[in-house]
Coordinates of C-alpha atoms in Angstrom, one line a residue:
X26 CA -1.8 -18.5 19.2
X27 CA -1.5 -15.2 21.1
X28 CA -2.0 -12.2 18.8
X29 CA 0.3 -9.2 18.6
X30 CA -2.5 -7.0 19.9
X31 CA -3.1 -9.3 23.0
X32 CA 0.6 -9.5 23.8
X33 CA 1.0 -5.8 23.3
X34 CA -1.8 -5.2 25.8
X35 CA -0.2 -7.6 28.2
X36 CA 3.1 -5.8 28.0
X37 CA 1.5 -2.5 28.4
X38 CA -0.3 -3.7 31.6
X39 CA 2.9 -5.1 33.0
X40 CA 5.5 -2.5 32.0
X41 CA 3.1 0.5 31.5
X42 CA 5.3 2.4 29.1
X43 CA 4.5 6.0 29.3
X44 CA 3.8 8.5 26.5
X45 CA 7.3 9.9 26.6
X46 CA 8.9 6.5 26.0
X47 CA 6.6 5.3 23.2
X48 CA 6.3 8.6 21.3
X49 CA 9.8 8.5 19.8
X50 CA 9.3 4.8 18.8
X51 CA 6.1 5.7 17.0
X52 CA 7.6 8.7 15.3
X53 CA 10.5 6.5 14.1
X54 CA 8.1 3.8 12.7
X55 CA 6.1 6.5 10.9
X56 CA 9.3 8.0 9.5
X57 CA 10.4 4.6 8.3
X58 CA 7.0 4.1 6.6
X59 CA 7.3 7.6 5.0
X60 CA 10.8 6.8 3.6
X61 CA 9.6 3.5 2.2
X62 CA 6.6 5.3 0.5
X63 CA 9.0 8.0 -0.8
X64 CA 11.2 5.3 -2.3
X65 CA 8.2 3.8 -4.0
X66 CA 7.5 7.2 -5.7
X67 CA 11.2 7.6 -6.7
X68 CA 10.9 4.0 -8.1
X69 CA 8.0 5.1 -10.2
X70 CA 10.1 8.0 -11.5
X71 CA 12.9 5.5 -12.5
X72 CA 10.3 3.5 -14.4
X73 CA 8.7 6.5 -16.1
X74 CA 12.1 7.9 -17.2
X75 CA 13.4 4.5 -18.3
X76 CA 16.2 4.7 -15.8
X77 CA 15.9 1.4 -14.0
X78 CA 18.5 -0.4 -16.1
X79 CA 21.1 2.4 -16.1
X80 CA 23.1 0.7 -13.3
X81 CA 23.9 -2.8 -14.4
X82 CA 25.7 -4.0 -11.3
X83 CA 24.5 -4.7 -7.7
X84 CA 27.0 -3.5 -5.2
X85 CA 25.2 -3.0 -1.9
X86 CA 28.1 -1.2 -0.3
X87 CA 30.4 0.3 -2.9
X88 CA 27.5 1.1 -5.1
X89 CA 26.6 4.0 -2.8
X90 CA 29.5 5.9 -4.3
X91 CA 28.6 7.3 -7.8
X92 CA 31.1 7.8 -10.6
X93 CA 33.5 10.5 -9.5
X94 CA 35.6 11.0 -12.6
X95 CA 35.2 11.2 -16.4
X96 CA 36.8 7.8 -16.7
X97 CA 34.4 6.3 -14.1
X98 CA 31.4 7.8 -15.9
X99 CA 32.6 6.4 -19.2
X100 CA 33.1 3.0 -17.7
X101 CA 29.5 3.0 -16.3
X102 CA 28.2 4.1 -19.7
X103 CA 30.1 1.4 -21.5
X104 CA 28.5 -1.2 -19.3
X105 CA 25.0 0.2 -20.1
X106 CA 25.8 0.1 -23.8
X107 CA 26.1 -3.7 -23.5
X108 CA 22.5 -4.3 -22.7
X109 CA 19.6 -4.6 -25.1
X110 CA 17.8 -1.4 -23.9
X111 CA 20.7 0.7 -25.1
X112 CA 21.1 -1.1 -28.4
X113 CA 17.4 -1.3 -29.3
X114 CA 15.9 1.8 -27.6
X115 CA 18.6 4.3 -26.7
X116 CA 21.3 3.8 -29.4
X117 CA 23.3 6.9 -29.9
X118 CA 22.5 8.3 -26.4
X119 CA 25.0 10.9 -25.2
X120 CA 26.9 10.6 -22.0
X121 CA 25.0 13.5 -20.5
X122 CA 21.7 11.9 -21.3
X123 CA 23.0 8.7 -19.6
X124 CA 23.9 10.7 -16.5
X125 CA 20.4 11.9 -16.2
X126 CA 18.9 8.4 -16.1
X127 CA 21.8 7.1 -13.9
X128 CA 21.1 9.7 -11.2
X129 CA 17.4 8.6 -10.9
X130 CA 18.4 4.9 -10.4
X131 CA 21.2 5.9 -8.1
X132 CA 18.9 8.0 -5.9
X133 CA 16.4 5.1 -5.8
X134 CA 19.1 2.7 -4.5
X135 CA 20.5 5.3 -2.1
X136 CA 17.1 5.7 -0.5
X137 CA 17.1 2.0 0.1
X138 CA 20.4 2.2 1.9
X139 CA 19.3 5.2 3.8
X140 CA 16.2 3.4 5.0
X141 CA 18.5 0.6 6.3
X142 CA 20.4 3.1 8.5
X143 CA 17.3 4.9 9.6
X144 CA 15.9 1.6 10.8
X145 CA 19.0 -0.1 12.3
X146 CA 20.5 2.7 14.3
X147 CA 17.4 3.8 16.2
X148 CA 16.3 0.2 16.6
X149 CA 19.5 -0.6 18.4
X150 CA 19.2 2.5 20.6
X151 CA 15.5 1.8 21.4
X152 CA 16.3 -1.8 22.1
X153 CA 19.1 -1.0 24.5
X154 CA 16.9 1.5 26.4
X155 CA 14.0 -0.9 26.6
X156 CA 11.8 1.6 24.8
X157 CA 10.1 -1.0 22.6
X158 CA 7.5 -3.1 24.4
X159 CA 9.0 -6.6 24.7
X160 CA 6.4 -8.3 22.5
X161 CA 6.9 -5.8 19.7
X162 CA 10.6 -6.4 19.4
X163 CA 10.3 -9.4 17.0
X164 CA 7.6 -7.8 14.8
X165 CA 9.6 -4.6 14.5
X166 CA 12.8 -6.5 13.8
X167 CA 11.0 -8.3 11.0
X168 CA 11.1 -4.9 9.1
X169 CA 14.8 -5.3 8.5
X170 CA 14.4 -8.8 7.2
X171 CA 11.7 -7.6 4.8
X172 CA 13.9 -4.7 3.7
X173 CA 16.8 -7.0 2.9
X174 CA 14.4 -9.2 0.9
X175 CA 13.2 -6.2 -0.9
X176 CA 16.7 -5.2 -2.0
X177 CA 17.3 -8.7 -3.3
X178 CA 14.0 -8.7 -5.1
X179 CA 14.9 -5.3 -6.7
X180 CA 18.1 -6.7 -8.2
X181 CA 16.2 -9.8 -9.3
X182 CA 13.8 -7.4 -11.2
X183 CA 16.7 -5.5 -12.8
X184 CA 18.3 -8.7 -13.9
X185 CA 15.3 -9.5 -16.1
X186 CA 16.1 -6.5 -18.3
X187 CA 19.9 -7.0 -18.7
X188 CA 20.1 -9.9 -21.2
X189 CA 17.1 -10.3 -23.6
X190 CA 14.4 -7.7 -22.7
X191 CA 14.6 -3.9 -23.2
X192 CA 12.7 -3.4 -19.9
X193 CA 12.2 -5.3 -16.7
X194 CA 9.6 -8.0 -16.3
X195 CA 6.2 -6.6 -15.4
X196 CA 5.7 -9.6 -13.1
X197 CA 8.9 -8.8 -11.1
X198 CA 8.1 -5.1 -11.2
X199 CA 4.7 -5.9 -9.6
X200 CA 6.3 -8.1 -7.0
X201 CA 8.8 -5.5 -6.1
X202 CA 6.1 -2.8 -5.7
X203 CA 3.8 -5.1 -3.8
X204 CA 6.5 -5.9 -1.2
X205 CA 7.6 -2.3 -0.9
X206 CA 4.0 -1.1 -0.2
X207 CA 3.5 -4.0 2.2
X208 CA 6.7 -3.0 4.1
X209 CA 5.6 0.6 4.4
X210 CA 2.1 -0.4 5.4
X211 CA 3.5 -2.8 8.0
X212 CA 5.7 -0.1 9.6
X213 CA 2.7 2.3 9.6
X214 CA 0.4 -0.3 11.1
X215 CA 2.9 -1.0 13.9
X216 CA 3.0 2.7 14.7
X217 CA -0.8 2.8 14.9
X218 CA -0.8 -0.2 17.2
X219 CA 1.7 1.5 19.6
X220 CA -0.4 4.7 19.4
X221 CA -3.4 2.7 20.6
X222 CA -1.4 1.1 23.4
X223 CA -0.2 4.5 24.5
X224 CA -3.7 6.0 24.5
X225 CA -5.8 3.3 26.3
X226 CA -3.4 0.6 27.4
X227 CA -5.1 -2.2 25.6
X228 CA -5.7 -3.6 22.1
X229 CA -8.6 -5.3 20.5
X230 CA -8.0 -8.6 18.8
X231 CA -7.1 -8.0 15.1
X232 CA -8.9 -11.0 13.8
X233 CA -11.9 -11.3 11.5
X234 CA -13.1 -14.6 12.7
X235 CA -14.4 -17.6 10.8
X236 CA -16.7 -17.8 7.8
X237 CA -19.8 -17.7 10.1
X238 CA -18.7 -14.3 11.4
X239 CA -17.9 -13.1 7.9
X240 CA -21.4 -14.1 6.7
X241 CA -23.0 -12.5 9.8
X242 CA -21.0 -9.3 9.3
X243 CA -21.9 -9.0 5.6
X244 CA -25.6 -9.7 6.5
X245 CA -25.6 -7.0 9.2
X246 CA -23.8 -4.5 6.9
X247 CA -26.7 -4.8 4.6
X248 CA -29.4 -5.1 7.2
X249 CA -28.2 -2.0 9.1
X250 CA -28.0 0.2 6.1
X251 CA -30.1 3.4 6.4
X252 CA -33.5 2.8 4.9
X253 CA -33.3 -1.0 5.1
X254 CA -36.7 -2.5 5.9
X255 CA -35.0 -5.0 8.2
X256 CA -33.8 -2.3 10.6
X257 CA -35.4 -2.6 14.1
X258 CA -37.9 0.0 15.0
X259 CA -37.2 2.0 18.2
X260 CA -39.1 0.6 21.3
X261 CA -42.2 2.4 22.7
X262 CA -41.8 4.2 26.0
X263 CA -44.0 1.8 27.9
X264 CA -41.7 -1.1 26.9
X265 CA -38.5 0.5 28.3
X266 CA -38.9 -0.7 31.9
X267 CA -40.3 -4.2 31.3
X268 CA -38.1 -5.1 28.4
X269 CA -34.9 -3.3 29.6
X270 CA -32.7 -6.5 30.0
X271 CA -33.8 -7.9 26.6
X272 CA -33.2 -4.5 25.0
X273 CA -29.8 -4.2 26.5
X274 CA -28.9 -7.7 25.2
X275 CA -30.2 -6.8 21.8
X276 CA -28.3 -3.6 21.8
X277 CA -25.1 -5.4 22.7
X278 CA -25.6 -7.9 19.9
X279 CA -26.3 -5.1 17.4
X280 CA -23.2 -3.2 18.6
X281 CA -21.1 -6.4 18.2
X282 CA -22.5 -7.0 14.7
X283 CA -21.9 -3.4 13.7
X284 CA -18.3 -3.7 15.0
X285 CA -17.7 -6.9 13.0
X286 CA -19.2 -5.3 9.9
X287 CA -17.0 -2.3 10.3
X288 CA -13.9 -4.4 10.5
X289 CA -14.9 -6.5 7.6
X290 CA -15.7 -3.5 5.4
X291 CA -12.4 -1.7 6.4
X292 CA -10.4 -4.8 5.7
X293 CA -12.0 -5.4 2.3
X294 CA -11.4 -1.8 1.4
X295 CA -7.7 -2.0 2.4
X296 CA -7.3 -5.1 0.4
X297 CA -8.9 -3.7 -2.7
X298 CA -6.7 -0.6 -2.6
X299 CA -3.6 -2.8 -2.2
X300 CA -4.7 -4.9 -5.1
X301 CA -5.3 -1.8 -7.2
X302 CA -1.7 -0.6 -6.5
X303 CA -0.4 -4.0 -7.7
X304 CA -2.6 -3.7 -10.8
X305 CA -1.1 -0.3 -11.4
X306 CA 2.3 -1.9 -11.5
X307 CA 1.2 -4.1 -14.4
X308 CA -0.1 -1.0 -16.2
X309 CA 3.3 0.7 -15.7
X310 CA 5.3 -2.4 -16.6
X311 CA 3.4 -2.8 -19.9
X312 CA 3.2 0.9 -20.7
X313 CA -0.5 0.4 -20.5
X314 CA -1.1 4.0 -19.7
X315 CA -0.5 4.8 -23.4
X316 CA -2.9 2.1 -24.6
X317 CA -5.9 4.4 -24.5
X318 CA -5.8 8.2 -23.9
X319 CA -9.6 8.8 -23.8
X320 CA -12.1 9.0 -20.9
X321 CA -14.7 7.9 -19.9
X322 CA -14.7 5.6 -22.9
X323 CA -11.6 3.7 -24.0
X324 CA -10.7 4.5 -27.6
X325 CA -14.4 5.4 -28.1
X326 CA -15.8 2.2 -26.7
X327 CA -17.1 0.9 -23.4
X328 CA -15.4 -2.5 -24.2
X329 CA -12.7 -1.6 -26.7
X330 CA -11.6 -4.3 -29.2
X331 CA -8.3 -6.0 -28.3
X332 CA -9.1 -6.8 -24.7
X333 CA -9.0 -10.6 -25.3
X334 CA -6.3 -11.1 -27.9
X335 CA -4.3 -13.5 -25.7
X336 CA -5.3 -17.0 -24.6
X337 CA -6.1 -18.0 -22.0
X338 CA -8.2 -14.9 -21.3
X339 CA -6.8 -14.1 -17.9
X340 CA -3.3 -13.7 -19.5
X341 CA -4.5 -10.4 -20.9
X342 CA -4.7 -8.9 -17.5
X343 CA -0.9 -9.3 -17.1
X344 CA 0.5 -9.1 -20.6
X345 CA -2.0 -7.0 -22.7
X346 CA -1.5 -3.3 -22.2
X347 CA -5.1 -2.4 -23.1
X348 CA -6.6 -5.0 -20.9
X349 CA -4.4 -4.0 -18.0
X350 CA -5.6 -0.4 -18.2
X351 CA -9.2 -1.6 -18.6
X352 CA -8.9 -3.7 -15.4
X353 CA -7.2 -0.8 -13.6
X354 CA -10.1 1.5 -14.5
X355 CA -12.8 -1.0 -13.6
X356 CA -11.3 -1.7 -10.2
X357 CA -11.0 2.0 -9.5
X358 CA -14.7 2.5 -10.1
X359 CA -15.5 -0.5 -7.9
X360 CA -13.4 0.9 -5.1
X361 CA -15.0 4.3 -5.3
X362 CA -18.5 2.8 -5.1
X363 CA -17.6 0.5 -2.3
X364 CA -15.9 3.2 -0.3
X365 CA -18.9 5.6 -0.7
X366 CA -21.4 3.0 0.3
X367 CA -19.3 1.9 3.3
X368 CA -18.8 5.6 4.4
X369 CA -22.6 6.2 4.3
X370 CA -23.2 3.1 6.5
X371 CA -20.3 3.9 8.8
X372 CA -21.6 7.5 9.3
X373 CA -24.4 6.0 11.4
X374 CA -23.0 2.8 12.7
X375 CA -19.3 3.4 13.3
X376 CA -18.7 7.0 14.3
X377 CA -15.0 6.5 15.1
X378 CA -14.4 5.8 11.4
X379 CA -16.1 9.0 10.1
X380 CA -12.9 11.1 9.8
X381 CA -10.7 8.5 8.1
X382 CA -13.5 7.5 5.7
X383 CA -14.1 11.1 4.8
X384 CA -10.4 11.6 4.0
X385 CA -10.3 8.3 2.2
X386 CA -13.2 9.1 -0.1
X387 CA -11.8 12.6 -0.8
X388 CA -8.5 11.0 -1.7
X389 CA -10.2 8.4 -4.0
X390 CA -11.9 11.2 -5.9
X391 CA -8.5 12.9 -6.3
X392 CA -7.0 9.7 -7.4
X393 CA -9.5 9.1 -10.1
X394 CA -9.0 12.7 -11.4
X395 CA -5.2 12.1 -11.4
X396 CA -5.7 8.8 -13.2
X397 CA -7.9 10.4 -15.9
X398 CA -5.3 13.3 -16.4
X399 CA -2.5 10.7 -16.6
X400 CA -4.0 8.8 -19.5
X401 CA -5.5 11.9 -21.3
X402 CA -2.2 13.7 -21.4
X403 CA -0.1 10.7 -22.3
X404 CA 1.5 9.8 -18.9
X405 CA 3.4 13.0 -18.1
X406 CA 6.0 12.5 -15.4
X407 CA 4.6 15.0 -12.9
X408 CA 1.0 13.9 -13.0
X409 CA 1.9 10.2 -13.1
X410 CA 4.1 10.5 -10.0
X411 CA 1.3 12.4 -8.2
X412 CA -1.0 9.5 -9.2
X413 CA 1.4 7.0 -7.6
X414 CA 2.0 9.1 -4.5
X415 CA -1.7 9.5 -3.9
X416 CA -2.2 5.8 -4.2
X417 CA 0.2 5.4 -1.3
X418 CA -1.7 8.0 0.6
X419 CA -4.9 6.0 -0.1
X420 CA -3.4 2.8 1.3
X421 CA -2.3 4.6 4.5
X422 CA -5.7 6.1 4.9
X423 CA -7.3 2.7 4.5
X424 CA -5.0 1.2 7.2
X425 CA -6.0 4.1 9.5
X426 CA -9.6 3.3 8.8
X427 CA -9.0 -0.3 9.6
X428 CA -7.2 0.5 12.8
X429 CA -10.1 2.8 13.8
X430 CA -12.5 -0.1 13.3
X431 CA -10.6 -2.2 15.7
X432 CA -9.8 0.5 18.2
X433 CA -13.5 1.4 18.5
X434 CA -14.2 -2.0 19.9
X435 CA -11.8 -1.5 22.8
X436 CA -12.7 2.1 23.4

């Protein structure tokens, strides 16, 4: 099957779109990604403020108009008073307090509608002008399908809190966040691909290969690490002439192995950060940030009691607030260690990845600091939102690192 990178390169060779034509498309894709990521942050605010169930209807078109009169506000409030969250958590809430949570959820939904317009109108214009390379049309159009699915999934999530629960299902919340981050990351990745097309007119194959290549890449990632006894010694001067062909072949093999290791490492790092974002959704959905407000220990223990109260054991990761926070912390440490080791290796073997990996490691340190502050201070809104926003930045930096790993091969 022909890859997106290969077909993009073919279109570029045939049609040769110039910088002036591709730049607006790339800016538009990056803008779509930024809006999606902004919506994720606003969605975090609706969760933290308990606003997600304040609008009990899904009206994709008419819902864009908020209540405009006292009677309309009272009607919306009366609908909210019928759900368990009001009766069990917010009984006695004033109309003014209801308005505060209503505006958070309304803004979240309005952003979703805005993203639809920001995508569709420029897409139609670019398509009519032939500004989008032919092989990119279907992948770009898929963003709209994914966006529509995200809207439906959002309402499916809200429905889980309208009849029996006082909050939405953490499983549906995690799915909603996972798809949102995937959509934003996909738009960002498409922009990066077009940027590479515009710069050098070709793409490398975005493929990690089979299990044999995976094992070889991991082997060479370890063998090429600075200080490893398995690293090759530099040749003597008197060997340069007689062994030149063999040395060139060896050098080419080493370069190919380093390239494979770079792509594997960047891909693993991107996947771990994405997994950590989804794990954070379970922490948020379970109010797990309040389960322990101490650091570096949790409630004074390395392994606090209460991590395995549910059976089977793995259920604790998804339904036990303390275990969800513990897993979130542990994965954060694992990501930090992996990113640091990978950056040290890449500093020598993959120079094109130096800048994104430096930025990524700095953002990881900031993310850990924000996470510690979030739990210590009892999940304050501002710090918690900064923690979520920085997580999105981390994912974007990881994708940039991954793109650099592939682009270096075709440079």
